[in-house]
Amino acid sequence: MLEVRDLSAHYGDAQALWQVDLDVAAAETVCLVGPNGAGKTTLVHTIAGLHRATTGSVRVDGVEVSGVPGHRVCDHGVAVVPEGRRVFGHMTVRDNLLLGAYRRGARGEHRRTEKEVYELFPRLAERAHQHAGTLSGGEQQMLAIGRALMARPRLLLLDEPSLGLAPVVVDEVFDAIAEIAATGVGVLVVEQDVHRALAAADRGYLIVEGRMAAGGTASELAASPVVRQRVLGM
Ligand code: ATP
């Protein structure tokens, strides 16, 4: 579903990604791990059209989206849950969700999708008319994921969804991610907690200093010397 080939990206003269390759299939959960500043967020943003690639290709279901602006990449079925959640605190939970449904193809389905989001996250249904700013951090993360789902994506990109959450809440978030993938959505999740990421993912990639340093099934990665050295500190 997602094919990234030979992707490079810069910030001004500074190169942040070097010839990156990455794949995500439908119904697959793929994790992206790596040290701070390795380029994980840059890669997610470049796939989503929020940062322009210098060279290389990003194909979603065979359609080239590299060079397509972010607000158009979502028309190709890509949704992002940004780092730090970025929900609108002064708006209700429901209005935050509805904002996610603006893309053509999702708008007409918003009632059905909203119901599905509430089934996935019953706490959002209970708090539908509360301001998002009154939610706990975990609930705001659920809302950010729910808002992305309102676009009915085929590919969901999550940037550090566990950041700042209590372990029990992180479990809930990863359970939800597994349910989302089980519906056929391809999931790419950036995660700091490598053990958690490898436990949740089918496959994964290690990125170091803007380059792919390892890739494989979760168990292959866990056993990989470069993963053990660079991120597990072994
Ligand atoms: P973290 O885990 O700390 O979030 P990351 O793996 O997501 O890190 P990126 O945020 O993608 O890494 O950063 C990759 C490189 O690009 C780093 O060297 C960073 O300093 C640089 N960088 C990121 N954003 C910008 C920016 N807006 N302007 C210039 N350089 C940037």
PDB file of C-alpha atoms and ligand atoms in Angstrom:
ATOM      1  CA  MET A   1       0.000   0.000   0.000  1.00  0.00           C
ATOM      2  CA  LEU A   2       2.780   2.451   0.928  1.00  0.00           C
ATOM      3  CA  GLU A   3       6.017   2.268  -1.037  1.00  0.00           C
ATOM      4  CA  VAL A   4       8.767   4.742  -0.185  1.00  0.00           C
ATOM      5  CA  ARG A   5      11.769   4.569  -2.466  1.00  0.00           C
ATOM      6  CA  ASP A   6      15.079   6.393  -2.397  1.00  0.00           C
ATOM      7  CA  LEU A   7      13.569   9.260  -0.421  1.00  0.00           C
ATOM      8  CA  SER A   8      15.773  12.183   0.569  1.00  0.00           C
ATOM      9  CA  ALA A   9      14.793  15.367   2.387  1.00  0.00           C
ATOM     10  CA  HIS A  10      16.563  18.522   3.539  1.00  0.00           C
ATOM     11  CA  TYR A  11      16.049  21.458   5.857  1.00  0.00           C
ATOM     12  CA  GLY A  12      17.763  24.185   3.902  1.00  0.00           C
ATOM     13  CA  ASP A  13      21.244  22.853   3.172  1.00  0.00           C
ATOM     14  CA  ALA A  14      21.106  20.232   5.929  1.00  0.00           C
ATOM     15  CA  GLN A  15      20.153  16.776   4.737  1.00  0.00           C
ATOM     16  CA  ALA A  16      17.805  14.939   7.127  1.00  0.00           C
ATOM     17  CA  LEU A  17      16.935  11.799   5.085  1.00  0.00           C
ATOM     18  CA  TRP A  18      19.234   9.804   2.799  1.00  0.00           C
ATOM     19  CA  GLN A  19      17.759   7.403   0.194  1.00  0.00           C
ATOM     20  CA  VAL A  20      15.157   5.908   2.507  1.00  0.00           C
ATOM     21  CA  ASP A  21      13.130   2.825   1.448  1.00  0.00           C
ATOM     22  CA  LEU A  22      10.093   1.684   3.437  1.00  0.00           C
ATOM     23  CA  ASP A  23       6.947  -0.372   2.799  1.00  0.00           C
ATOM     24  CA  VAL A  24       3.662  -0.795   4.628  1.00  0.00           C
ATOM     25  CA  ALA A  25       1.036  -3.292   3.448  1.00  0.00           C
ATOM     26  CA  ALA A  26      -2.707  -3.133   4.084  1.00  0.00           C
ATOM     27  CA  ALA A  27      -3.651  -4.437   7.550  1.00  0.00           C
ATOM     28  CA  GLU A  28       0.003  -4.333   8.613  1.00  0.00           C
ATOM     29  CA  THR A  29       1.454  -2.496  11.614  1.00  0.00           C
ATOM     30  CA  VAL A  30       4.976  -1.265  10.965  1.00  0.00           C
ATOM     31  CA  CYS A  31       7.050   0.553  13.551  1.00  0.00           C
ATOM     32  CA  LEU A  32       9.765   3.115  12.950  1.00  0.00           C
ATOM     33  CA  VAL A  33      12.315   3.380  15.743  1.00  0.00           C
ATOM     34  CA  GLY A  34      15.531   5.294  16.138  1.00  0.00           C
ATOM     35  CA  PRO A  35      17.451   7.659  18.399  1.00  0.00           C
ATOM     36  CA  ASN A  36      16.462  11.312  18.918  1.00  0.00           C
ATOM     37  CA  GLY A  37      16.971  13.403  15.821  1.00  0.00           C
ATOM     38  CA  ALA A  38      17.267  10.327  13.566  1.00  0.00           C
ATOM     39  CA  GLY A  39      14.678  11.635  11.118  1.00  0.00           C
ATOM     40  CA  LYS A  40      11.517   9.764  12.171  1.00  0.00           C
ATOM     41  CA  THR A  41       9.239  12.821  12.230  1.00  0.00           C
ATOM     42  CA  THR A  42      10.806  14.128   9.024  1.00  0.00           C
ATOM     43  CA  LEU A  43      10.030  10.824   7.309  1.00  0.00           C
ATOM     44  CA  VAL A  44       6.406  10.828   8.498  1.00  0.00           C
ATOM     45  CA  HIS A  45       5.987  14.456   7.419  1.00  0.00           C
ATOM     46  CA  THR A  46       7.566  13.787   4.035  1.00  0.00           C
ATOM     47  CA  ILE A  47       5.272  10.809   3.389  1.00  0.00           C
ATOM     48  CA  ALA A  48       2.258  12.936   4.357  1.00  0.00           C
ATOM     49  CA  GLY A  49       3.225  15.861   2.131  1.00  0.00           C
ATOM     50  CA  LEU A  50       3.898  18.151   5.108  1.00  0.00           C
ATOM     51  CA  HIS A  51       7.586  18.350   4.153  1.00  0.00           C
ATOM     52  CA  ARG A  52       8.822  18.310   0.583  1.00  0.00           C
ATOM     53  CA  ALA A  53      11.087  15.481  -0.545  1.00  0.00           C
ATOM     54  CA  THR A  54      14.249  16.479  -2.355  1.00  0.00           C
ATOM     55  CA  THR A  55      14.351  13.276  -4.399  1.00  0.00           C
ATOM     56  CA  GLY A  56      12.656   9.907  -4.377  1.00  0.00           C
ATOM     57  CA  SER A  57       9.188   8.531  -4.526  1.00  0.00           C
ATOM     58  CA  VAL A  58       6.223   7.955  -2.204  1.00  0.00           C
ATOM     59  CA  ARG A  59       3.479   5.802  -3.690  1.00  0.00           C
ATOM     60  CA  VAL A  60       0.153   5.066  -2.022  1.00  0.00           C
ATOM     61  CA  ASP A  61      -1.686   2.197  -3.703  1.00  0.00           C
ATOM     62  CA  GLY A  62       0.529   2.744  -6.716  1.00  0.00           C
ATOM     63  CA  VAL A  63      -0.208   6.485  -6.996  1.00  0.00           C
ATOM     64  CA  GLU A  64       2.742   8.870  -6.709  1.00  0.00           C
ATOM     65  CA  VAL A  65       2.065  11.413  -3.937  1.00  0.00           C
ATOM     66  CA  SER A  66       5.544  12.865  -3.537  1.00  0.00           C
ATOM     67  CA  GLY A  67       5.258  16.565  -4.368  1.00  0.00           C
ATOM     68  CA  VAL A  68       1.517  16.562  -3.630  1.00  0.00           C
ATOM     69  CA  PRO A  69       0.696  19.079  -0.842  1.00  0.00           C
ATOM     70  CA  GLY A  70      -0.447  17.704   2.522  1.00  0.00           C
ATOM     71  CA  HIS A  71      -4.064  18.763   2.176  1.00  0.00           C
ATOM     72  CA  ARG A  72      -4.209  16.754  -1.062  1.00  0.00           C
ATOM     73  CA  VAL A  73      -2.253  13.715   0.184  1.00  0.00           C
ATOM     74  CA  CYS A  74      -5.181  13.021   2.532  1.00  0.00           C
ATOM     75  CA  ASP A  75      -7.376  12.627  -0.563  1.00  0.00           C
ATOM     76  CA  HIS A  76      -5.213   9.595  -1.359  1.00  0.00           C
ATOM     77  CA  GLY A  77      -6.197   7.946   1.922  1.00  0.00           C
ATOM     78  CA  VAL A  78      -3.323   9.032   4.176  1.00  0.00           C
ATOM     79  CA  ALA A  79      -4.033  10.425   7.669  1.00  0.00           C
ATOM     80  CA  VAL A  80      -1.554  11.608  10.292  1.00  0.00           C
ATOM     81  CA  VAL A  81      -1.781  11.619  14.080  1.00  0.00           C
ATOM     82  CA  PRO A  82       0.821  14.270  14.869  1.00  0.00           C
ATOM     83  CA  GLU A  83       3.274  14.216  17.746  1.00  0.00           C
ATOM     84  CA  GLY A  84       1.776  16.119  20.673  1.00  0.00           C
ATOM     85  CA  ARG A  85      -1.797  15.330  19.527  1.00  0.00           C
ATOM     86  CA  ARG A  86      -2.716  18.941  18.614  1.00  0.00           C
ATOM     87  CA  VAL A  87      -6.418  18.706  19.381  1.00  0.00           C
ATOM     88  CA  PHE A  88      -8.380  21.963  19.565  1.00  0.00           C
ATOM     89  CA  GLY A  89      -8.944  22.450  23.290  1.00  0.00           C
ATOM     90  CA  HIS A  90     -11.648  25.103  22.985  1.00  0.00           C
ATOM     91  CA  MET A  91     -13.762  22.906  20.695  1.00  0.00           C
ATOM     92  CA  THR A  92     -15.888  19.936  21.715  1.00  0.00           C
ATOM     93  CA  VAL A  93     -14.746  16.378  21.205  1.00  0.00           C
ATOM     94  CA  ARG A  94     -17.395  15.942  18.507  1.00  0.00           C
ATOM     95  CA  ASP A  95     -16.375  19.099  16.641  1.00  0.00           C
ATOM     96  CA  ASN A  96     -12.730  17.980  16.722  1.00  0.00           C
ATOM     97  CA  LEU A  97     -13.810  14.676  15.184  1.00  0.00           C
ATOM     98  CA  LEU A  98     -15.911  16.352  12.502  1.00  0.00           C
ATOM     99  CA  LEU A  99     -12.901  18.439  11.457  1.00  0.00           C
ATOM    100  CA  GLY A 100     -11.222  15.187  10.452  1.00  0.00           C
ATOM    101  CA  ALA A 101     -14.007  14.334   8.016  1.00  0.00           C
ATOM    102  CA  TYR A 102     -13.547  17.244   5.644  1.00  0.00           C
ATOM    103  CA  ARG A 103     -11.868  15.263   2.888  1.00  0.00           C
ATOM    104  CA  ARG A 104     -13.959  14.403  -0.126  1.00  0.00           C
ATOM    105  CA  GLY A 105     -15.164  10.835   0.212  1.00  0.00           C
ATOM    106  CA  ALA A 106     -15.216  11.018   4.022  1.00  0.00           C
ATOM    107  CA  ARG A 107     -17.660  13.902   4.451  1.00  0.00           C
ATOM    108  CA  GLY A 108     -20.720  11.964   3.304  1.00  0.00           C
ATOM    109  CA  GLU A 109     -19.847   9.095   5.647  1.00  0.00           C
ATOM    110  CA  HIS A 110     -19.205  11.145   8.768  1.00  0.00           C
ATOM    111  CA  ARG A 111     -22.124   9.789  10.779  1.00  0.00           C
ATOM    112  CA  ARG A 112     -21.125   6.173  10.237  1.00  0.00           C
ATOM    113  CA  THR A 113     -17.438   6.906  10.891  1.00  0.00           C
ATOM    114  CA  GLU A 114     -18.216   8.882  14.038  1.00  0.00           C
ATOM    115  CA  LYS A 115     -20.171   5.893  15.354  1.00  0.00           C
ATOM    116  CA  GLU A 116     -17.227   3.592  14.578  1.00  0.00           C
ATOM    117  CA  VAL A 117     -14.832   5.949  16.404  1.00  0.00           C
ATOM    118  CA  TYR A 118     -17.116   5.924  19.464  1.00  0.00           C
ATOM    119  CA  GLU A 119     -17.206   2.121  19.363  1.00  0.00           C
ATOM    120  CA  LEU A 120     -13.410   2.054  19.308  1.00  0.00           C
ATOM    121  CA  PHE A 121     -13.121   4.719  22.037  1.00  0.00           C
ATOM    122  CA  PRO A 122     -16.280   4.652  24.210  1.00  0.00           C
ATOM    123  CA  ARG A 123     -14.799   7.381  26.428  1.00  0.00           C
ATOM    124  CA  LEU A 124     -15.009   9.811  23.510  1.00  0.00           C
ATOM    125  CA  ALA A 125     -18.720   9.053  23.187  1.00  0.00           C
ATOM    126  CA  GLU A 126     -19.218   9.825  26.891  1.00  0.00           C
ATOM    127  CA  ARG A 127     -17.350  13.106  26.460  1.00  0.00           C
ATOM    128  CA  ALA A 128     -18.610  14.067  22.992  1.00  0.00           C
ATOM    129  CA  HIS A 129     -19.937  17.443  24.139  1.00  0.00           C
ATOM    130  CA  GLN A 130     -17.054  18.343  26.455  1.00  0.00           C
ATOM    131  CA  HIS A 131     -14.303  20.682  25.385  1.00  0.00           C
ATOM    132  CA  ALA A 132     -11.280  18.680  24.254  1.00  0.00           C
ATOM    133  CA  GLY A 133      -9.094  20.746  26.612  1.00  0.00           C
ATOM    134  CA  THR A 134     -10.815  19.090  29.597  1.00  0.00           C
ATOM    135  CA  LEU A 135      -9.768  15.575  28.511  1.00  0.00           C
ATOM    136  CA  SER A 136      -6.863  13.638  30.017  1.00  0.00           C
ATOM    137  CA  GLY A 137      -3.713  13.163  27.929  1.00  0.00           C
ATOM    138  CA  GLY A 138      -4.765   9.622  27.004  1.00  0.00           C
ATOM    139  CA  GLU A 139      -8.230  10.742  25.980  1.00  0.00           C
ATOM    140  CA  GLN A 140      -6.714  13.516  23.865  1.00  0.00           C
ATOM    141  CA  GLN A 141      -4.546  10.897  22.139  1.00  0.00           C
ATOM    142  CA  MET A 142      -7.670   8.816  21.464  1.00  0.00           C
ATOM    143  CA  LEU A 143      -9.320  11.944  20.077  1.00  0.00           C
ATOM    144  CA  ALA A 144      -6.341  12.652  17.816  1.00  0.00           C
ATOM    145  CA  ILE A 145      -6.512   9.074  16.495  1.00  0.00           C
ATOM    146  CA  GLY A 146     -10.303   9.322  16.145  1.00  0.00           C
ATOM    147  CA  ARG A 147      -9.972  12.581  14.222  1.00  0.00           C
ATOM    148  CA  ALA A 148      -7.536  10.927  11.802  1.00  0.00           C
ATOM    149  CA  LEU A 149      -9.919   7.978  11.367  1.00  0.00           C
ATOM    150  CA  MET A 150     -12.743  10.353  10.443  1.00  0.00           C
ATOM    151  CA  ALA A 151     -10.943  10.814   7.101  1.00  0.00           C
ATOM    152  CA  ARG A 152     -11.444   7.052   6.486  1.00  0.00           C
ATOM    153  CA  PRO A 153      -7.739   6.543   5.750  1.00  0.00           C
ATOM    154  CA  ARG A 154      -6.207   3.458   4.175  1.00  0.00           C
ATOM    155  CA  LEU A 155      -2.864   4.418   5.687  1.00  0.00           C
ATOM    156  CA  LEU A 156      -2.511   5.849   9.201  1.00  0.00           C
ATOM    157  CA  LEU A 157       0.743   7.500  10.312  1.00  0.00           C
ATOM    158  CA  LEU A 158       1.186   7.940  14.077  1.00  0.00           C
ATOM    159  CA  ASP A 159       4.049  10.028  15.481  1.00  0.00           C
ATOM    160  CA  GLU A 160       4.898   8.913  19.016  1.00  0.00           C
ATOM    161  CA  PRO A 161       1.354   8.181  20.214  1.00  0.00           C
ATOM    162  CA  SER A 162       2.581   7.017  23.639  1.00  0.00           C
ATOM    163  CA  LEU A 163       4.476  10.205  24.484  1.00  0.00           C
ATOM    164  CA  GLY A 164       3.754  11.346  28.040  1.00  0.00           C
ATOM    165  CA  LEU A 165       1.093   8.708  28.722  1.00  0.00           C
ATOM    166  CA  ALA A 166       0.874   6.302  31.661  1.00  0.00           C
ATOM    167  CA  PRO A 167       1.707   2.664  30.743  1.00  0.00           C
ATOM    168  CA  VAL A 168      -1.880   1.485  31.232  1.00  0.00           C
ATOM    169  CA  VAL A 169      -3.105   4.180  28.830  1.00  0.00           C
ATOM    170  CA  VAL A 170      -0.378   3.281  26.331  1.00  0.00           C
ATOM    171  CA  ASP A 171      -1.756  -0.285  26.386  1.00  0.00           C
ATOM    172  CA  GLU A 172      -5.195   1.054  25.455  1.00  0.00           C
ATOM    173  CA  VAL A 173      -3.755   3.135  22.620  1.00  0.00           C
ATOM    174  CA  PHE A 174      -1.844   0.147  21.207  1.00  0.00           C
ATOM    175  CA  ASP A 175      -4.917  -2.100  21.548  1.00  0.00           C
ATOM    176  CA  ALA A 176      -6.806   0.476  19.470  1.00  0.00           C
ATOM    177  CA  ILE A 177      -3.996   0.556  16.888  1.00  0.00           C
ATOM    178  CA  ALA A 178      -4.257  -3.252  16.564  1.00  0.00           C
ATOM    179  CA  GLU A 179      -8.029  -2.983  16.052  1.00  0.00           C
ATOM    180  CA  ILE A 180      -7.530  -0.314  13.390  1.00  0.00           C
ATOM    181  CA  ALA A 181      -5.003  -2.459  11.495  1.00  0.00           C
ATOM    182  CA  ALA A 182      -7.377  -5.430  11.740  1.00  0.00           C
ATOM    183  CA  THR A 183      -9.911  -3.444   9.680  1.00  0.00           C
ATOM    184  CA  GLY A 184      -7.412  -3.390   6.790  1.00  0.00           C
ATOM    185  CA  VAL A 185      -5.724  -0.045   7.421  1.00  0.00           C
ATOM    186  CA  GLY A 186      -1.930   0.043   7.013  1.00  0.00           C
ATOM    187  CA  VAL A 187      -0.323   1.579  10.118  1.00  0.00           C
ATOM    188  CA  LEU A 188       3.094   3.204  10.449  1.00  0.00           C
ATOM    189  CA  VAL A 189       3.899   4.107  14.051  1.00  0.00           C
ATOM    190  CA  VAL A 190       6.893   6.074  15.300  1.00  0.00           C
ATOM    191  CA  GLU A 191       7.707   4.924  18.805  1.00  0.00           C
ATOM    192  CA  GLN A 192      10.398   5.782  21.342  1.00  0.00           C
ATOM    193  CA  ASP A 193       9.744   2.702  23.429  1.00  0.00           C
ATOM    194  CA  VAL A 194      11.383   0.054  21.243  1.00  0.00           C
ATOM    195  CA  HIS A 195      10.175  -2.908  23.311  1.00  0.00           C
ATOM    196  CA  ARG A 196       6.607  -1.669  23.061  1.00  0.00           C
ATOM    197  CA  ALA A 197       6.961  -0.929  19.350  1.00  0.00           C
ATOM    198  CA  LEU A 198       8.367  -4.356  18.522  1.00  0.00           C
ATOM    199  CA  ALA A 199       5.698  -6.064  20.625  1.00  0.00           C
ATOM    200  CA  ALA A 200       2.933  -4.236  18.749  1.00  0.00           C
ATOM    201  CA  ALA A 201       4.276  -4.321  15.186  1.00  0.00           C
ATOM    202  CA  ASP A 202       4.453  -6.978  12.477  1.00  0.00           C
ATOM    203  CA  ARG A 203       7.608  -5.420  11.055  1.00  0.00           C
ATOM    204  CA  GLY A 204       9.838  -2.499  11.788  1.00  0.00           C
ATOM    205  CA  TYR A 205      12.620  -0.243  10.634  1.00  0.00           C
ATOM    206  CA  LEU A 206      15.502   1.351  12.498  1.00  0.00           C
ATOM    207  CA  ILE A 207      16.536   4.761  11.243  1.00  0.00           C
ATOM    208  CA  VAL A 208      19.842   6.290  12.363  1.00  0.00           C
ATOM    209  CA  GLU A 209      21.143   9.688  11.258  1.00  0.00           C
ATOM    210  CA  GLY A 210      18.635   9.861   8.415  1.00  0.00           C
ATOM    211  CA  ARG A 211      19.455   6.451   6.952  1.00  0.00           C
ATOM    212  CA  MET A 212      17.711   3.107   7.255  1.00  0.00           C
ATOM    213  CA  ALA A 213      20.030   1.016   9.419  1.00  0.00           C
ATOM    214  CA  ALA A 214      17.937  -2.157   9.783  1.00  0.00           C
ATOM    215  CA  GLY A 215      14.561  -3.574   8.831  1.00  0.00           C
ATOM    216  CA  GLY A 216      12.678  -6.803   9.262  1.00  0.00           C
ATOM    217  CA  THR A 217      10.109  -8.640  11.316  1.00  0.00           C
ATOM    218  CA  ALA A 218       9.759  -7.584  14.919  1.00  0.00           C
ATOM    219  CA  SER A 219      11.728 -10.619  16.108  1.00  0.00           C
ATOM    220  CA  GLU A 220      14.476 -10.077  13.511  1.00  0.00           C
ATOM    221  CA  LEU A 221      14.824  -6.477  14.656  1.00  0.00           C
ATOM    222  CA  ALA A 222      14.872  -7.415  18.334  1.00  0.00           C
ATOM    223  CA  ALA A 223      17.762  -9.790  17.595  1.00  0.00           C
ATOM    224  CA  SER A 224      19.605  -7.393  15.281  1.00  0.00           C
ATOM    225  CA  PRO A 225      23.000  -6.262  16.653  1.00  0.00           C
ATOM    226  CA  VAL A 226      22.535  -2.714  15.314  1.00  0.00           C
ATOM    227  CA  VAL A 227      19.135  -2.366  17.034  1.00  0.00           C
ATOM    228  CA  ARG A 228      20.522  -3.777  20.260  1.00  0.00           C
ATOM    229  CA  GLN A 229      23.443  -1.380  20.122  1.00  0.00           C
ATOM    230  CA  ARG A 230      21.739   1.798  18.852  1.00  0.00           C
ATOM    231  CA  VAL A 231      18.405   1.791  20.652  1.00  0.00           C
ATOM    232  CA  LEU A 232      18.279  -0.971  23.219  1.00  0.00           C
ATOM    233  CA  GLY A 233      21.615   0.023  24.763  1.00  0.00           C
ATOM    234  CA  MET A 234      22.826  -3.608  24.932  1.00  0.00           C
TER     235      MET A 234
HETATM  236  P1  ATP B   1      12.831  12.878  17.895  1.00  0.00           P
HETATM  237  O1  ATP B   1      12.788  11.446  18.302  1.00  0.00           O
HETATM  238  O2  ATP B   1      13.732  13.700  18.764  1.00  0.00           O
HETATM  239  O3  ATP B   1      11.489  13.481  17.642  1.00  0.00           O
HETATM  240  P2  ATP B   1      13.228  12.399  15.045  1.00  0.00           P
HETATM  241  O4  ATP B   1      13.839  11.060  14.815  1.00  0.00           O
HETATM  242  O5  ATP B   1      11.766  12.542  14.830  1.00  0.00           O
HETATM  243  O6  ATP B   1      13.637  12.897  16.471  1.00  0.00           O
HETATM  244  P3  ATP B   1      13.501  14.648  13.268  1.00  0.00           P
HETATM  245  O7  ATP B   1      12.689  15.544  14.150  1.00  0.00           O
HETATM  246  O8  ATP B   1      12.902  14.167  12.023  1.00  0.00           O
HETATM  247  O9  ATP B   1      14.032  13.396  14.111  1.00  0.00           O
HETATM  248  O10 ATP B   1      14.880  15.401  12.949  1.00  0.00           O
HETATM  249  C1  ATP B   1      15.829  14.886  12.002  1.00  0.00           C
HETATM  250  C2  ATP B   1      16.929  15.921  11.799  1.00  0.00           C
HETATM  251  O11 ATP B   1      16.395  17.076  11.155  1.00  0.00           O
HETATM  252  C3  ATP B   1      17.562  16.411  13.089  1.00  0.00           C
HETATM  253  O12 ATP B   1      18.933  16.620  12.857  1.00  0.00           O
HETATM  254  C4  ATP B   1      16.862  17.733  13.350  1.00  0.00           C
HETATM  255  O13 ATP B   1      17.696  18.607  14.057  1.00  0.00           O
HETATM  256  C5  ATP B   1      16.590  18.225  11.950  1.00  0.00           C
HETATM  257  N1  ATP B   1      15.365  19.047  11.890  1.00  0.00           N
HETATM  258  C6  ATP B   1      14.131  18.660  12.255  1.00  0.00           C
HETATM  259  N2  ATP B   1      13.239  19.653  12.060  1.00  0.00           N
HETATM  260  C7  ATP B   1      13.931  20.691  11.561  1.00  0.00           C
HETATM  261  C8  ATP B   1      13.598  22.020  11.146  1.00  0.00           C
HETATM  262  N3  ATP B   1      12.329  22.459  11.205  1.00  0.00           N
HETATM  263  N4  ATP B   1      14.586  22.820  10.691  1.00  0.00           N
HETATM  264  C9  ATP B   1      15.857  22.367  10.617  1.00  0.00           C
HETATM  265  N5  ATP B   1      16.247  21.138  10.992  1.00  0.00           N
HETATM  266  C10 ATP B   1      15.311  20.306  11.457  1.00  0.00           C
END
